[in-house]
């Protein structure tokens, strides 16, 4: 009988003396685990009546904290289920109300999970592997059991701290343990009690660490969902305010920032009751501190050390503004707390320093720069939602002055811009980038007084070339061409587009200087579109700026045409990828309202002497090929009933669930054919030089595009009436069918015209082929004559008899020619009766 079996028997017989004799034996073999835990369960059942069992139980639990021993390598897999059950039972022993037992359970679980190596002197046995122990503990579900036992330790603070330490160890690296803990609502339970009274502060620290482990190794969504209850938010708020107002040590400031990050993550959950819990109301005074003075008792005696932890907290407060701005109720609290004014003071460091002069210590220049950048980033999110406060603070003037400062003084006193300074050190481009981004965000809102204020402040001229201008500043610095520079220029062009759209006076302010800059942008190599830096966005913004700032203003249009802008657009049209063709063709169509632009179109010649009409016809064919329009190999109409309908259009019309959207009408805005047709209406359909037969075949379809489109719409009307079971009146039905017949007849006549064009082309090709064949025959004949002459010459020079024969024949020929009448002499007419 083994030792464990004898002890088990003695326990069952209540032989306490025997138990005491064997209590010091170290039970660690895997094969003894089942008996050992039976002993522990018997002790647990009797410990309430016999307190002396508590010491024995604690000793056994302490032994179980050591790595189990195996005699063979296969023992780990052989006893895996036994180990899992035993570790699980260890967690269930938390039901014992004795503090020393619960504490020992936590210590044993922590030690068992520890990866420390234990040395054993026993012969023939070795410790189980650390990863094996971790796997067994994960499978046992003991982490979930320990979370559920938190409720049992409310009156036992030392035990609770030990339990939290164990949960911290279990959740540090294990995703499985974190998942089990979250299933037991660990985040909610731990957060709810984290702000309870603990003079040492260990409870708050352990709880915060566990929450972070759950975020990193568990489901972030599940954690934030559990923390989004009113009780959890109130607990986090109390802990944060306590550390903010009374925490002066380094680790307390770090813990304060960690709690603020947790609150920021909770704020991302739309259902989190941050406002209802009063958190935001208490937080608002700190959002504007130390930029604004406040009589709020929370911040009246608050002092910042302006160290790195306070700096990180200020950045986190700016970040949480952006997260909370999604709630309209939060915006109202921001208005009451004058958050916009505080942000503008951060953007203007000098003013901020004057207002906060009572503070002896201030942010360093590097910290001030980074806060300025983050304030600008926050403004880009808040300003469009708080336009009245934005205008009240004269933010437009401040931002334009900052832009001017960035352009005139390209230097910085700080050492970098942190997260938002991705443009690099030692430059003002980061400030410039975010200033322009803020202006772009507010101008995109339909608020005409704000746009007018910007124009009155000279924004158009400053963005162009007058002060000296953002765009010209970058165009003169090719060495600074990177993604950030391209982004700034793109935003400037978008800003100009929004300001000038629909206002002729502002387009006149854009004027010649703006056109000159657009010419430079349109001169960009189309191959840069694929550079990956953002040239594609810059080019599209230039085209949009051309549409909004030039088209519609005759003076600007004339300058653009005079500077050969139409030629540049056609070159881009010839080289650009398909997704850029639509804005180019649309803008080109608008420019065709100017007669000078039409003249340039007609006389333009591109690569390989391609004319504008040839280029447009080629784009038309490529568009039909992309949309799968039915055509034969020669580009001729194959379906006279629906000559311009694509397969994509048919499939989209059949699958469209919205009856208000007509596929025929939607197709006009989705591809280029309608715009190309309108351009040809300006150029004319006759007298276009340099067109091939294929071009003429395509042009015949374009000429009748509007007739075909009318027939297509009528066909859709009839189809929709049929689908809805509606029959039109006789006259309407006759009119609709008449239109369809006319469309079909038109398509048939176009096809006949195309056939005649193709026939003429084939006839011309046949004539060219015959002429070429005659030239080939003539050339071959000449080669044969030359070859025969050469052979005769060689024979004469190499054989004397042949030379004599040739000489004789030559003399006979000359003699016969001497007696023959000359072709130039006129023979005498014969005598006639009249002569006699």
CSV table of N, CA and C in Angstrom, one decimal, residues 383-472:
chain,number,residue,atom,x,y,z
A,383,UNK,N,-13.9,71.6,-35.0
A,383,UNK,CA,-14.3,72.9,-35.6
A,383,UNK,C,-15.5,72.8,-36.5
A,384,UNK,N,-15.6,71.7,-37.3
A,384,UNK,CA,-16.8,71.6,-38.2
A,384,UNK,C,-18.1,71.4,-37.3
A,385,UNK,N,-17.9,71.0,-36.1
A,385,UNK,CA,-19.1,70.7,-35.2
A,385,UNK,C,-19.4,71.9,-34.3
A,386,UNK,N,-18.5,72.9,-34.2
A,386,UNK,CA,-18.6,74.0,-33.4
A,386,UNK,C,-18.3,75.3,-34.1
A,387,UNK,N,-19.0,75.5,-35.2
A,387,UNK,CA,-18.6,76.6,-36.1
A,387,UNK,C,-18.8,78.0,-35.5
A,388,UNK,N,-19.8,78.2,-34.7
A,388,UNK,CA,-20.1,79.5,-34.0
A,388,UNK,C,-18.9,79.8,-33.1
A,389,UNK,N,-18.5,78.9,-32.3
A,389,UNK,CA,-17.4,79.1,-31.4
A,389,UNK,C,-16.1,79.3,-32.2
A,390,UNK,N,-16.0,78.6,-33.3
A,390,UNK,CA,-14.8,78.7,-34.1
A,390,UNK,C,-14.7,80.2,-34.7
A,391,UNK,N,-15.8,80.7,-35.1
A,391,UNK,CA,-15.8,82.1,-35.7
A,391,UNK,C,-15.6,83.1,-34.5
A,392,UNK,N,-16.2,82.8,-33.4
A,392,UNK,CA,-16.1,83.8,-32.3
A,392,UNK,C,-14.6,83.9,-31.8
A,393,UNK,N,-13.9,82.8,-31.9
A,393,UNK,CA,-12.4,82.9,-31.5
A,393,UNK,C,-11.5,83.4,-32.6
A,394,UNK,N,-12.1,83.8,-33.8
A,394,UNK,CA,-11.4,84.3,-34.9
A,394,UNK,C,-10.3,83.3,-35.3
A,395,UNK,N,-10.7,82.1,-35.4
A,395,UNK,CA,-9.8,81.0,-35.7
A,395,UNK,C,-9.2,81.2,-37.1
A,396,UNK,N,-10.0,81.7,-38.1
A,396,UNK,CA,-9.5,81.8,-39.5
A,396,UNK,C,-8.2,82.7,-39.5
A,397,UNK,N,-8.3,83.8,-38.8
A,397,UNK,CA,-7.2,84.8,-38.7
A,397,UNK,C,-6.0,84.1,-38.1
A,398,UNK,N,-6.2,83.4,-37.0
A,398,UNK,CA,-5.1,82.7,-36.3
A,398,UNK,C,-4.4,81.7,-37.2
A,399,UNK,N,-5.2,80.9,-37.9
A,399,UNK,CA,-4.6,79.9,-38.7
A,399,UNK,C,-3.9,80.5,-39.9
A,400,UNK,N,-4.4,81.5,-40.5
A,400,UNK,CA,-3.8,82.1,-41.7
A,400,UNK,C,-2.4,82.8,-41.2
A,401,UNK,N,-2.4,83.4,-40.1
A,401,UNK,CA,-1.2,83.9,-39.6
A,401,UNK,C,-0.2,82.9,-39.3
A,402,UNK,N,-0.6,81.7,-38.8
A,402,UNK,CA,0.3,80.6,-38.5
A,402,UNK,C,0.9,80.1,-39.8
A,403,UNK,N,0.0,80.0,-40.9
A,403,UNK,CA,0.5,79.6,-42.2
A,403,UNK,C,1.6,80.5,-42.7
A,404,UNK,N,1.3,81.8,-42.6
A,404,UNK,CA,2.3,82.8,-43.0
A,404,UNK,C,3.6,82.7,-42.2
A,405,UNK,N,3.5,82.4,-40.9
A,405,UNK,CA,4.7,82.2,-40.1
A,405,UNK,C,5.4,81.0,-40.6
A,406,UNK,N,4.7,80.0,-40.9
A,406,UNK,CA,5.4,78.7,-41.4
A,406,UNK,C,6.1,79.0,-42.7
A,407,UNK,N,5.6,79.8,-43.6
A,407,UNK,CA,6.2,80.0,-44.9
A,407,UNK,C,7.4,80.9,-44.8
A,408,UNK,N,7.3,81.9,-43.9
A,408,UNK,CA,8.4,82.8,-43.8
A,408,UNK,C,9.6,82.3,-42.9
A,409,UNK,N,9.3,81.5,-41.9
A,409,UNK,CA,10.3,81.0,-41.0
A,409,UNK,C,10.3,79.5,-41.0
A,410,UNK,N,11.0,78.9,-41.9
A,410,UNK,CA,11.1,77.5,-42.0
A,410,UNK,C,12.1,76.9,-41.1
A,411,UNK,N,11.8,77.1,-39.8
A,411,UNK,CA,12.7,76.6,-38.8
A,411,UNK,C,11.9,76.3,-37.5
A,412,UNK,N,12.4,75.5,-36.7
A,412,UNK,CA,11.7,75.2,-35.4
A,412,UNK,C,12.6,75.1,-34.3
A,413,UNK,N,12.2,75.6,-33.2
A,413,UNK,CA,13.1,75.6,-32.0
A,413,UNK,C,13.0,74.3,-31.3
A,414,UNK,N,12.1,73.4,-31.6
A,414,UNK,CA,11.9,72.1,-30.8
A,414,UNK,C,12.8,71.0,-31.4
A,415,UNK,N,12.5,69.8,-30.9
A,415,UNK,CA,13.3,68.7,-31.3
A,415,UNK,C,12.5,67.6,-32.0
A,416,UNK,N,11.3,68.0,-32.4
A,416,UNK,CA,10.4,67.0,-33.1
A,416,UNK,C,9.0,67.2,-32.8
A,417,UNK,N,8.1,66.5,-33.5
A,417,UNK,CA,6.7,66.7,-33.3
A,417,UNK,C,5.9,65.5,-32.9
A,418,UNK,N,6.6,64.4,-32.5
A,418,UNK,CA,5.9,63.3,-32.0
A,418,UNK,C,5.1,62.6,-33.0
A,419,UNK,N,3.9,62.1,-32.6
A,419,UNK,CA,3.1,61.3,-33.5
A,419,UNK,C,2.6,62.1,-34.7
A,420,UNK,N,2.2,63.4,-34.5
A,420,UNK,CA,1.7,64.2,-35.5
A,420,UNK,C,2.7,64.8,-36.4
A,421,UNK,N,4.0,64.8,-36.0
A,421,UNK,CA,5.0,65.5,-36.8
A,421,UNK,C,5.7,64.5,-37.8
A,422,UNK,N,4.9,63.8,-38.6
A,422,UNK,CA,5.5,62.8,-39.5
A,422,UNK,C,6.2,63.5,-40.7
A,423,UNK,N,6.2,64.8,-40.7
A,423,UNK,CA,7.0,65.5,-41.8
A,423,UNK,C,8.5,65.6,-41.5
A,424,UNK,N,8.9,65.2,-40.3
A,424,UNK,CA,10.3,65.3,-39.9
A,424,UNK,C,10.6,66.4,-39.0
A,425,UNK,N,11.9,66.4,-38.5
A,425,UNK,CA,12.4,67.4,-37.6
A,425,UNK,C,12.8,68.7,-38.3
A,426,UNK,N,12.9,69.7,-37.5
A,426,UNK,CA,13.5,70.9,-38.0
A,426,UNK,C,12.7,71.7,-39.1
A,427,UNK,N,11.4,71.5,-39.2
A,427,UNK,CA,10.7,72.2,-40.2
A,427,UNK,C,9.3,72.5,-39.7
A,428,UNK,N,8.6,73.5,-40.4
A,428,UNK,CA,7.3,73.9,-40.0
A,428,UNK,C,6.2,73.2,-40.9
A,429,UNK,N,6.6,72.2,-41.6
A,429,UNK,CA,5.6,71.6,-42.5
A,429,UNK,C,4.5,70.8,-41.7
A,430,UNK,N,4.9,70.4,-40.5
A,430,UNK,CA,3.8,69.7,-39.7
A,430,UNK,C,2.7,70.7,-39.3
A,431,UNK,N,3.1,71.9,-38.8
A,431,UNK,CA,2.2,72.9,-38.5
A,431,UNK,C,1.4,73.3,-39.8
A,432,UNK,N,2.1,73.5,-40.9
A,432,UNK,CA,1.4,73.9,-42.1
A,432,UNK,C,0.4,72.8,-42.5
A,433,UNK,N,0.8,71.6,-42.4
A,433,UNK,CA,-0.1,70.5,-42.8
A,433,UNK,C,-1.4,70.5,-42.0
A,434,UNK,N,-1.3,70.7,-40.7
A,434,UNK,CA,-2.5,70.6,-39.9
A,434,UNK,C,-3.3,71.9,-40.0
A,435,UNK,N,-2.7,73.0,-40.2
A,435,UNK,CA,-3.4,74.3,-40.4
A,435,UNK,C,-4.3,74.2,-41.7
A,436,UNK,N,-3.7,73.7,-42.8
A,436,UNK,CA,-4.5,73.6,-44.0
A,436,UNK,C,-5.6,72.5,-43.8
A,437,UNK,N,-5.3,71.5,-43.1
A,437,UNK,CA,-6.3,70.4,-42.9
A,437,UNK,C,-7.5,71.0,-42.1
A,438,UNK,N,-7.2,71.8,-41.1
A,438,UNK,CA,-8.3,72.4,-40.3
A,438,UNK,C,-9.2,73.3,-41.2
A,439,UNK,N,-8.5,74.2,-42.0
A,439,UNK,CA,-9.2,75.0,-43.0
A,439,UNK,C,-10.1,74.2,-44.0
A,440,UNK,N,-9.5,73.1,-44.4
A,440,UNK,CA,-10.2,72.3,-45.4
A,440,UNK,C,-11.5,71.7,-44.7
A,441,UNK,N,-11.3,71.3,-43.5
A,441,UNK,CA,-12.5,70.6,-42.8
A,441,UNK,C,-13.6,71.6,-42.5
A,442,UNK,N,-13.3,72.9,-42.2
A,442,UNK,CA,-14.4,73.8,-41.9
A,442,UNK,C,-15.0,74.4,-43.2
A,443,UNK,N,-14.2,74.5,-44.2
A,443,UNK,CA,-14.8,75.0,-45.5
A,443,UNK,C,-15.7,74.0,-46.2
A,444,UNK,N,-15.4,72.7,-45.9
A,444,UNK,CA,-16.3,71.7,-46.5
A,444,UNK,C,-17.7,71.7,-46.0
A,445,UNK,N,-17.9,72.4,-44.8
A,445,UNK,CA,-19.2,72.5,-44.3
A,445,UNK,C,-19.9,73.7,-45.0
A,446,UNK,N,-21.2,73.5,-45.3
A,446,UNK,CA,-21.9,74.5,-46.0
A,446,UNK,C,-22.2,75.7,-45.0
A,447,UNK,N,-21.2,76.6,-44.9
A,447,UNK,CA,-21.3,77.7,-44.0
A,447,UNK,C,-20.7,78.9,-44.7
A,448,UNK,N,-21.6,79.7,-45.4
A,448,UNK,CA,-21.1,80.7,-46.3
A,448,UNK,C,-20.4,81.9,-45.5
A,449,UNK,N,-20.9,82.3,-44.3
A,449,UNK,CA,-20.2,83.4,-43.6
A,449,UNK,C,-18.7,83.0,-43.3
A,450,UNK,N,-18.5,81.7,-43.0
A,450,UNK,CA,-17.1,81.3,-42.7
A,450,UNK,C,-16.3,81.4,-44.0
A,451,UNK,N,-16.8,80.9,-45.1
A,451,UNK,CA,-16.0,81.0,-46.4
A,451,UNK,C,-15.8,82.4,-46.7
A,452,UNK,N,-16.8,83.3,-46.5
A,452,UNK,CA,-16.6,84.7,-46.9
A,452,UNK,C,-15.5,85.3,-46.0
A,453,UNK,N,-15.5,85.0,-44.7
A,453,UNK,CA,-14.5,85.5,-43.8
A,453,UNK,C,-13.1,85.1,-44.3
A,454,UNK,N,-13.0,83.8,-44.7
A,454,UNK,CA,-11.7,83.4,-45.2
A,454,UNK,C,-11.3,84.2,-46.4
A,455,UNK,N,-12.2,84.4,-47.3
A,455,UNK,CA,-11.8,85.2,-48.5
A,455,UNK,C,-11.5,86.6,-48.2
A,456,UNK,N,-12.2,87.2,-47.2
A,456,UNK,CA,-11.9,88.6,-46.8
A,456,UNK,C,-10.6,88.7,-46.1
A,457,UNK,N,-10.1,87.6,-45.5
A,457,UNK,CA,-8.8,87.5,-44.8
A,457,UNK,C,-7.7,87.3,-45.9
A,458,UNK,N,-8.0,87.2,-47.1
A,458,UNK,CA,-7.0,87.0,-48.2
A,458,UNK,C,-6.5,85.6,-48.3
A,459,UNK,N,-7.4,84.6,-48.0
A,459,UNK,CA,-6.9,83.2,-48.0
A,459,UNK,C,-6.6,82.8,-49.4
A,460,UNK,N,-7.3,83.2,-50.4
A,460,UNK,CA,-7.1,82.8,-51.8
A,460,UNK,C,-5.7,83.2,-52.3
A,461,UNK,N,-5.4,84.5,-52.1
A,461,UNK,CA,-4.1,85.0,-52.5
A,461,UNK,C,-3.0,84.4,-51.7
A,462,UNK,N,-3.2,84.2,-50.4
A,462,UNK,CA,-2.1,83.6,-49.6
A,462,UNK,C,-1.9,82.2,-50.0
A,463,UNK,N,-2.9,81.4,-50.3
A,463,UNK,CA,-2.7,80.0,-50.7
A,463,UNK,C,-2.1,79.9,-52.1
A,464,UNK,N,-2.2,81.0,-52.9
A,464,UNK,CA,-1.6,80.9,-54.3
A,464,UNK,C,-0.2,81.5,-54.3
A,465,UNK,N,-0.1,82.8,-54.4
A,465,UNK,CA,1.3,83.3,-54.7
A,465,UNK,C,1.6,84.6,-54.1
A,466,UNK,N,0.7,85.2,-53.3
A,466,UNK,CA,0.9,86.6,-52.9
A,466,UNK,C,1.6,86.8,-51.6
A,467,UNK,N,1.6,85.8,-50.7
A,467,UNK,CA,2.1,86.1,-49.4
A,467,UNK,C,3.2,85.2,-48.8
A,468,UNK,N,4.1,84.6,-49.4
A,468,UNK,CA,4.3,84.3,-50.8
A,468,UNK,C,3.5,83.1,-51.4
A,469,UNK,N,2.8,82.4,-50.5
A,469,UNK,CA,1.9,81.4,-51.0
A,469,UNK,C,2.4,80.0,-50.7
A,470,UNK,N,1.4,79.1,-50.3
A,470,UNK,CA,1.7,77.7,-50.0
A,470,UNK,C,2.2,77.0,-51.2
A,471,UNK,N,1.4,77.1,-52.3
A,471,UNK,CA,1.6,76.2,-53.4
A,471,UNK,C,2.9,76.6,-54.1
A,472,UNK,N,3.2,77.9,-54.3
A,472,UNK,CA,4.4,78.3,-55.0
A,472,UNK,C,5.6,78.0,-54.1
